[in-house]
Amino acid sequence: SKFNIFQFMLIPILLGNEFCQCFLAFINEISFLENLSFRYYLKAAEQGNGVGQFSVSKMYETGRGCEKNALLW
């Protein structure tokens, strides 16, 4: 069977690995799954991940994947 990167990353994502969560968020973002992308960027941001924090702030600012509100973040 073909190896799938998401199968390899599933356990770290579920256990809260912030880097894997950011990677999954990015993949969802480029796949236009912005609500899911926002959710995983937010999880990473809450753990102090800088990429997650920046991405969440931009998504709040533009309203992509969430309600537009630049003041929340």
PDB file of N, CA and C in Angstrom:
ATOM      1  N   SER A   1       0.831  -1.182   0.000  1.00  0.00           N
ATOM      2  CA  SER A   1       0.000   0.000   0.000  1.00  0.00           C
ATOM      3  C   SER A   1       0.876   1.247   0.000  1.00  0.00           C
ATOM      4  N   LYS A   2       0.384   2.273  -0.620  1.00  0.00           N
ATOM      5  CA  LYS A   2       1.131   3.515  -0.753  1.00  0.00           C
ATOM      6  C   LYS A   2       1.178   4.256   0.582  1.00  0.00           C
ATOM      7  N   PHE A   3       2.352   4.764   0.943  1.00  0.00           N
ATOM      8  CA  PHE A   3       2.516   5.517   2.188  1.00  0.00           C
ATOM      9  C   PHE A   3       1.870   6.878   2.044  1.00  0.00           C
ATOM     10  N   ASN A   4       1.132   7.277   3.046  1.00  0.00           N
ATOM     11  CA  ASN A   4       0.445   8.553   3.048  1.00  0.00           C
ATOM     12  C   ASN A   4       1.003   9.400   4.195  1.00  0.00           C
ATOM     13  N   ILE A   5       1.470  10.609   3.885  1.00  0.00           N
ATOM     14  CA  ILE A   5       2.068  11.477   4.902  1.00  0.00           C
ATOM     15  C   ILE A   5       1.079  11.798   6.019  1.00  0.00           C
ATOM     16  N   PHE A   6      -0.207  11.865   5.691  1.00  0.00           N
ATOM     17  CA  PHE A   6      -1.192  12.186   6.714  1.00  0.00           C
ATOM     18  C   PHE A   6      -1.373  11.043   7.708  1.00  0.00           C
ATOM     19  N   GLN A   7      -1.203   9.809   7.260  1.00  0.00           N
ATOM     20  CA  GLN A   7      -1.251   8.685   8.188  1.00  0.00           C
ATOM     21  C   GLN A   7      -0.082   8.760   9.158  1.00  0.00           C
ATOM     22  N   PHE A   8       1.075   9.171   8.664  1.00  0.00           N
ATOM     23  CA  PHE A   8       2.269   9.304   9.491  1.00  0.00           C
ATOM     24  C   PHE A   8       2.100  10.416  10.521  1.00  0.00           C
ATOM     25  N   MET A   9       1.393  11.486  10.153  1.00  0.00           N
ATOM     26  CA  MET A   9       1.254  12.652  11.018  1.00  0.00           C
ATOM     27  C   MET A   9       0.017  12.627  11.890  1.00  0.00           C
ATOM     28  N   LEU A  10      -0.886  11.696  11.694  1.00  0.00           N
ATOM     29  CA  LEU A  10      -2.159  11.699  12.403  1.00  0.00           C
ATOM     30  C   LEU A  10      -1.997  11.666  13.919  1.00  0.00           C
ATOM     31  N   ILE A  11      -1.186  10.768  14.420  1.00  0.00           N
ATOM     32  CA  ILE A  11      -1.021  10.657  15.875  1.00  0.00           C
ATOM     33  C   ILE A  11      -0.411  11.928  16.470  1.00  0.00           C
ATOM     34  N   PRO A  12       0.687  12.474  15.899  1.00  0.00           N
ATOM     35  CA  PRO A  12       1.198  13.734  16.454  1.00  0.00           C
ATOM     36  C   PRO A  12       0.180  14.879  16.394  1.00  0.00           C
ATOM     37  N   ILE A  13      -0.628  14.930  15.341  1.00  0.00           N
ATOM     38  CA  ILE A  13      -1.654  15.973  15.244  1.00  0.00           C
ATOM     39  C   ILE A  13      -2.663  15.808  16.364  1.00  0.00           C
ATOM     40  N   LEU A  14      -3.140  14.585  16.554  1.00  0.00           N
ATOM     41  CA  LEU A  14      -4.135  14.332  17.595  1.00  0.00           C
ATOM     42  C   LEU A  14      -3.573  14.541  19.002  1.00  0.00           C
ATOM     43  N   LEU A  15      -2.270  14.336  19.152  1.00  0.00           N
ATOM     44  CA  LEU A  15      -1.637  14.550  20.456  1.00  0.00           C
ATOM     45  C   LEU A  15      -1.264  16.010  20.692  1.00  0.00           C
ATOM     46  N   GLY A  16      -1.502  16.853  19.686  1.00  0.00           N
ATOM     47  CA  GLY A  16      -1.303  18.280  19.869  1.00  0.00           C
ATOM     48  C   GLY A  16       0.031  18.826  19.422  1.00  0.00           C
ATOM     49  N   ASN A  17       0.733  18.138  18.538  1.00  0.00           N
ATOM     50  CA  ASN A  17       2.008  18.648  18.052  1.00  0.00           C
ATOM     51  C   ASN A  17       1.751  19.890  17.201  1.00  0.00           C
ATOM     52  N   GLU A  18       2.247  21.040  17.671  1.00  0.00           N
ATOM     53  CA  GLU A  18       1.949  22.318  17.019  1.00  0.00           C
ATOM     54  C   GLU A  18       2.507  22.418  15.604  1.00  0.00           C
ATOM     55  N   PHE A  19       3.659  21.830  15.348  1.00  0.00           N
ATOM     56  CA  PHE A  19       4.254  21.893  14.010  1.00  0.00           C
ATOM     57  C   PHE A  19       3.440  21.079  13.008  1.00  0.00           C
ATOM     58  N   CYS A  20       2.995  19.894  13.427  1.00  0.00           N
ATOM     59  CA  CYS A  20       2.153  19.067  12.553  1.00  0.00           C
ATOM     60  C   CYS A  20       0.797  19.732  12.328  1.00  0.00           C
ATOM     61  N   GLN A  21       0.272  20.399  13.360  1.00  0.00           N
ATOM     62  CA  GLN A  21      -0.999  21.101  13.205  1.00  0.00           C
ATOM     63  C   GLN A  21      -0.869  22.235  12.193  1.00  0.00           C
ATOM     64  N   CYS A  22       0.243  22.965  12.243  1.00  0.00           N
ATOM     65  CA  CYS A  22       0.474  24.036  11.266  1.00  0.00           C
ATOM     66  C   CYS A  22       0.607  23.480   9.861  1.00  0.00           C
ATOM     67  N   PHE A  23       1.303  22.373   9.727  1.00  0.00           N
ATOM     68  CA  PHE A  23       1.450  21.758   8.408  1.00  0.00           C
ATOM     69  C   PHE A  23       0.083  21.349   7.854  1.00  0.00           C
ATOM     70  N   LEU A  24      -0.726  20.718   8.681  1.00  0.00           N
ATOM     71  CA  LEU A  24      -2.070  20.313   8.250  1.00  0.00           C
ATOM     72  C   LEU A  24      -2.909  21.541   7.904  1.00  0.00           C
ATOM     73  N   ALA A  25      -2.791  22.591   8.690  1.00  0.00           N
ATOM     74  CA  ALA A  25      -3.529  23.826   8.408  1.00  0.00           C
ATOM     75  C   ALA A  25      -3.120  24.392   7.054  1.00  0.00           C
ATOM     76  N   PHE A  26      -1.821  24.403   6.779  1.00  0.00           N
ATOM     77  CA  PHE A  26      -1.338  24.920   5.496  1.00  0.00           C
ATOM     78  C   PHE A  26      -1.874  24.094   4.330  1.00  0.00           C
ATOM     79  N   ILE A  27      -1.843  22.776   4.463  1.00  0.00           N
ATOM     80  CA  ILE A  27      -2.363  21.898   3.408  1.00  0.00           C
ATOM     81  C   ILE A  27      -3.845  22.179   3.176  1.00  0.00           C
ATOM     82  N   ASN A  28      -4.593  22.360   4.251  1.00  0.00           N
ATOM     83  CA  ASN A  28      -6.011  22.671   4.111  1.00  0.00           C
ATOM     84  C   ASN A  28      -6.217  24.044   3.487  1.00  0.00           C
ATOM     85  N   GLU A  29      -5.354  24.994   3.822  1.00  0.00           N
ATOM     86  CA  GLU A  29      -5.478  26.341   3.270  1.00  0.00           C
ATOM     87  C   GLU A  29      -5.271  26.341   1.756  1.00  0.00           C
ATOM     88  N   ILE A  30      -4.252  25.641   1.293  1.00  0.00           N
ATOM     89  CA  ILE A  30      -4.027  25.622  -0.160  1.00  0.00           C
ATOM     90  C   ILE A  30      -5.051  24.746  -0.879  1.00  0.00           C
ATOM     91  N   SER A  31      -5.777  23.936  -0.125  1.00  0.00           N
ATOM     92  CA  SER A  31      -6.855  23.126  -0.700  1.00  0.00           C
ATOM     93  C   SER A  31      -8.199  23.844  -0.582  1.00  0.00           C
ATOM     94  N   PHE A  32      -8.181  25.089  -0.131  1.00  0.00           N
ATOM     95  CA  PHE A  32      -9.375  25.918   0.030  1.00  0.00           C
ATOM     96  C   PHE A  32     -10.338  25.379   1.076  1.00  0.00           C
ATOM     97  N   LEU A  33      -9.830  24.663   2.062  1.00  0.00           N
ATOM     98  CA  LEU A  33     -10.629  24.213   3.204  1.00  0.00           C
ATOM     99  C   LEU A  33     -10.331  25.155   4.371  1.00  0.00           C
ATOM    100  N   GLU A  34     -10.755  26.400   4.221  1.00  0.00           N
ATOM    101  CA  GLU A  34     -10.313  27.451   5.130  1.00  0.00           C
ATOM    102  C   GLU A  34     -10.835  27.297   6.555  1.00  0.00           C
ATOM    103  N   ASN A  35     -12.046  26.786   6.758  1.00  0.00           N
ATOM    104  CA  ASN A  35     -12.557  26.600   8.118  1.00  0.00           C
ATOM    105  C   ASN A  35     -11.691  25.597   8.882  1.00  0.00           C
ATOM    106  N   LEU A  36     -11.342  24.510   8.221  1.00  0.00           N
ATOM    107  CA  LEU A  36     -10.485  23.501   8.846  1.00  0.00           C
ATOM    108  C   LEU A  36      -9.082  24.041   9.055  1.00  0.00           C
ATOM    109  N   SER A  37      -8.602  24.788   8.091  1.00  0.00           N
ATOM    110  CA  SER A  37      -7.284  25.404   8.199  1.00  0.00           C
ATOM    111  C   SER A  37      -7.229  26.328   9.405  1.00  0.00           C
ATOM    112  N   PHE A  38      -8.240  27.172   9.564  1.00  0.00           N
ATOM    113  CA  PHE A  38      -8.290  28.093  10.694  1.00  0.00           C
ATOM    114  C   PHE A  38      -8.247  27.336  12.018  1.00  0.00           C
ATOM    115  N   ARG A  39      -9.003  26.259  12.092  1.00  0.00           N
ATOM    116  CA  ARG A  39      -9.066  25.485  13.338  1.00  0.00           C
ATOM    117  C   ARG A  39      -7.692  24.959  13.747  1.00  0.00           C
ATOM    118  N   TYR A  40      -6.918  24.440  12.796  1.00  0.00           N
ATOM    119  CA  TYR A  40      -5.602  23.895  13.138  1.00  0.00           C
ATOM    120  C   TYR A  40      -4.552  24.981  13.347  1.00  0.00           C
ATOM    121  N   TYR A  41      -4.642  26.096  12.622  1.00  0.00           N
ATOM    122  CA  TYR A  41      -3.750  27.214  12.919  1.00  0.00           C
ATOM    123  C   TYR A  41      -4.016  27.724  14.335  1.00  0.00           C
ATOM    124  N   LEU A  42      -5.283  27.801  14.715  1.00  0.00           N
ATOM    125  CA  LEU A  42      -5.635  28.277  16.057  1.00  0.00           C
ATOM    126  C   LEU A  42      -5.104  27.351  17.140  1.00  0.00           C
ATOM    127  N   LYS A  43      -5.215  26.040  16.920  1.00  0.00           N
ATOM    128  CA  LYS A  43      -4.674  25.079  17.893  1.00  0.00           C
ATOM    129  C   LYS A  43      -3.165  25.283  18.070  1.00  0.00           C
ATOM    130  N   ALA A  44      -2.454  25.471  16.962  1.00  0.00           N
ATOM    131  CA  ALA A  44      -1.010  25.694  17.029  1.00  0.00           C
ATOM    132  C   ALA A  44      -0.701  27.035  17.688  1.00  0.00           C
ATOM    133  N   ALA A  45      -1.484  28.064  17.348  1.00  0.00           N
ATOM    134  CA  ALA A  45      -1.266  29.395  17.918  1.00  0.00           C
ATOM    135  C   ALA A  45      -1.455  29.394  19.432  1.00  0.00           C
ATOM    136  N   GLU A  46      -2.420  28.659  19.900  1.00  0.00           N
ATOM    137  CA  GLU A  46      -2.678  28.584  21.340  1.00  0.00           C
ATOM    138  C   GLU A  46      -1.534  27.916  22.096  1.00  0.00           C
ATOM    139  N   GLN A  47      -0.696  27.174  21.378  1.00  0.00           N
ATOM    140  CA  GLN A  47       0.477  26.542  21.985  1.00  0.00           C
ATOM    141  C   GLN A  47       1.727  27.404  21.828  1.00  0.00           C
ATOM    142  N   GLY A  48       1.560  28.606  21.265  1.00  0.00           N
ATOM    143  CA  GLY A  48       2.683  29.521  21.130  1.00  0.00           C
ATOM    144  C   GLY A  48       3.421  29.452  19.811  1.00  0.00           C
ATOM    145  N   ASN A  49       2.906  28.737  18.838  1.00  0.00           N
ATOM    146  CA  ASN A  49       3.563  28.619  17.541  1.00  0.00           C
ATOM    147  C   ASN A  49       3.412  29.925  16.766  1.00  0.00           C
ATOM    148  N   GLY A  50       4.530  30.524  16.352  1.00  0.00           N
ATOM    149  CA  GLY A  50       4.526  31.807  15.670  1.00  0.00           C
ATOM    150  C   GLY A  50       3.832  31.794  14.322  1.00  0.00           C
ATOM    151  N   VAL A  51       4.029  30.725  13.559  1.00  0.00           N
ATOM    152  CA  VAL A  51       3.359  30.615  12.252  1.00  0.00           C
ATOM    153  C   VAL A  51       1.847  30.545  12.464  1.00  0.00           C
ATOM    154  N   GLY A  52       1.440  29.777  13.443  1.00  0.00           N
ATOM    155  CA  GLY A  52       0.013  29.680  13.753  1.00  0.00           C
ATOM    156  C   GLY A  52      -0.556  31.013  14.185  1.00  0.00           C
ATOM    157  N   GLN A  53       0.174  31.741  15.030  1.00  0.00           N
ATOM    158  CA  GLN A  53      -0.295  33.044  15.508  1.00  0.00           C
ATOM    159  C   GLN A  53      -0.441  34.031  14.355  1.00  0.00           C
ATOM    160  N   PHE A  54       0.561  34.080  13.486  1.00  0.00           N
ATOM    161  CA  PHE A  54       0.507  34.994  12.348  1.00  0.00           C
ATOM    162  C   PHE A  54      -0.651  34.628  11.420  1.00  0.00           C
ATOM    163  N   SER A  55      -0.792  33.335  11.141  1.00  0.00           N
ATOM    164  CA  SER A  55      -1.838  32.890  10.216  1.00  0.00           C
ATOM    165  C   SER A  55      -3.227  33.175  10.770  1.00  0.00           C
ATOM    166  N   VAL A  56      -3.415  32.948  12.066  1.00  0.00           N
ATOM    167  CA  VAL A  56      -4.713  33.234  12.684  1.00  0.00           C
ATOM    168  C   VAL A  56      -5.019  34.727  12.591  1.00  0.00           C
ATOM    169  N   SER A  57      -4.022  35.560  12.850  1.00  0.00           N
ATOM    170  CA  SER A  57      -4.261  37.004  12.787  1.00  0.00           C
ATOM    171  C   SER A  57      -4.644  37.444  11.376  1.00  0.00           C
ATOM    172  N   LYS A  58      -3.984  36.877  10.361  1.00  0.00           N
ATOM    173  CA  LYS A  58      -4.317  37.231   8.978  1.00  0.00           C
ATOM    174  C   LYS A  58      -5.707  36.713   8.597  1.00  0.00           C
ATOM    175  N   MET A  59      -6.064  35.535   9.105  1.00  0.00           N
ATOM    176  CA  MET A  59      -7.379  34.980   8.783  1.00  0.00           C
ATOM    177  C   MET A  59      -8.485  35.798   9.457  1.00  0.00           C
ATOM    178  N   TYR A  60      -8.252  36.243  10.709  1.00  0.00           N
ATOM    179  CA  TYR A  60      -9.220  37.130  11.354  1.00  0.00           C
ATOM    180  C   TYR A  60      -9.325  38.450  10.595  1.00  0.00           C
ATOM    181  N   GLU A  61      -8.199  38.967  10.147  1.00  0.00           N
ATOM    182  CA  GLU A  61      -8.175  40.248   9.455  1.00  0.00           C
ATOM    183  C   GLU A  61      -8.958  40.197   8.138  1.00  0.00           C
ATOM    184  N   THR A  62      -8.820  39.095   7.412  1.00  0.00           N
ATOM    185  CA  THR A  62      -9.459  38.977   6.103  1.00  0.00           C
ATOM    186  C   THR A  62     -10.801  38.251   6.138  1.00  0.00           C
ATOM    187  N   GLY A  63     -11.085  37.568   7.242  1.00  0.00           N
ATOM    188  CA  GLY A  63     -12.333  36.811   7.336  1.00  0.00           C
ATOM    189  C   GLY A  63     -12.287  35.472   6.633  1.00  0.00           C
ATOM    190  N   ARG A  64     -11.099  34.969   6.336  1.00  0.00           N
ATOM    191  CA  ARG A  64     -10.965  33.661   5.676  1.00  0.00           C
ATOM    192  C   ARG A  64     -11.013  32.553   6.724  1.00  0.00           C
ATOM    193  N   GLY A  65     -12.014  31.720   6.658  1.00  0.00           N
ATOM    194  CA  GLY A  65     -12.130  30.592   7.567  1.00  0.00           C
ATOM    195  C   GLY A  65     -12.751  30.933   8.905  1.00  0.00           C
ATOM    196  N   CYS A  66     -13.098  32.202   9.103  1.00  0.00           N
ATOM    197  CA  CYS A  66     -13.680  32.644  10.367  1.00  0.00           C
ATOM    198  C   CYS A  66     -14.424  33.948  10.124  1.00  0.00           C
ATOM    199  N   GLU A  67     -15.057  34.437  11.170  1.00  0.00           N
ATOM    200  CA  GLU A  67     -15.720  35.735  11.071  1.00  0.00           C
ATOM    201  C   GLU A  67     -14.664  36.836  11.036  1.00  0.00           C
ATOM    202  N   LYS A  68     -14.829  37.795  10.161  1.00  0.00           N
ATOM    203  CA  LYS A  68     -13.851  38.872  10.021  1.00  0.00           C
ATOM    204  C   LYS A  68     -13.895  39.758  11.257  1.00  0.00           C
ATOM    205  N   ASN A  69     -12.740  39.804  11.967  1.00  0.00           N
ATOM    206  CA  ASN A  69     -12.635  40.658  13.141  1.00  0.00           C
ATOM    207  C   ASN A  69     -11.168  40.762  13.532  1.00  0.00           C
ATOM    208  N   ALA A  70     -10.517  41.808  13.111  1.00  0.00           N
ATOM    209  CA  ALA A  70      -9.080  41.974  13.368  1.00  0.00           C
ATOM    210  C   ALA A  70      -8.804  42.258  14.837  1.00  0.00           C
ATOM    211  N   LEU A  71      -9.798  42.642  15.604  1.00  0.00           N
ATOM    212  CA  LEU A  71      -9.584  42.988  17.009  1.00  0.00           C
ATOM    213  C   LEU A  71      -9.532  41.771  17.927  1.00  0.00           C
ATOM    214  N   LEU A  72     -10.008  40.622  17.472  1.00  0.00           N
ATOM    215  CA  LEU A  72     -10.011  39.441  18.328  1.00  0.00           C
ATOM    216  C   LEU A  72      -8.631  38.920  18.633  1.00  0.00           C
ATOM    217  N   TRP A  73      -7.722  39.063  17.717  1.00  0.00           N
ATOM    218  CA  TRP A  73      -6.384  38.493  17.900  1.00  0.00           C
ATOM    219  C   TRP A  73      -5.433  39.595  18.125  1.00  0.00           C
TER     220      TRP A  73
END
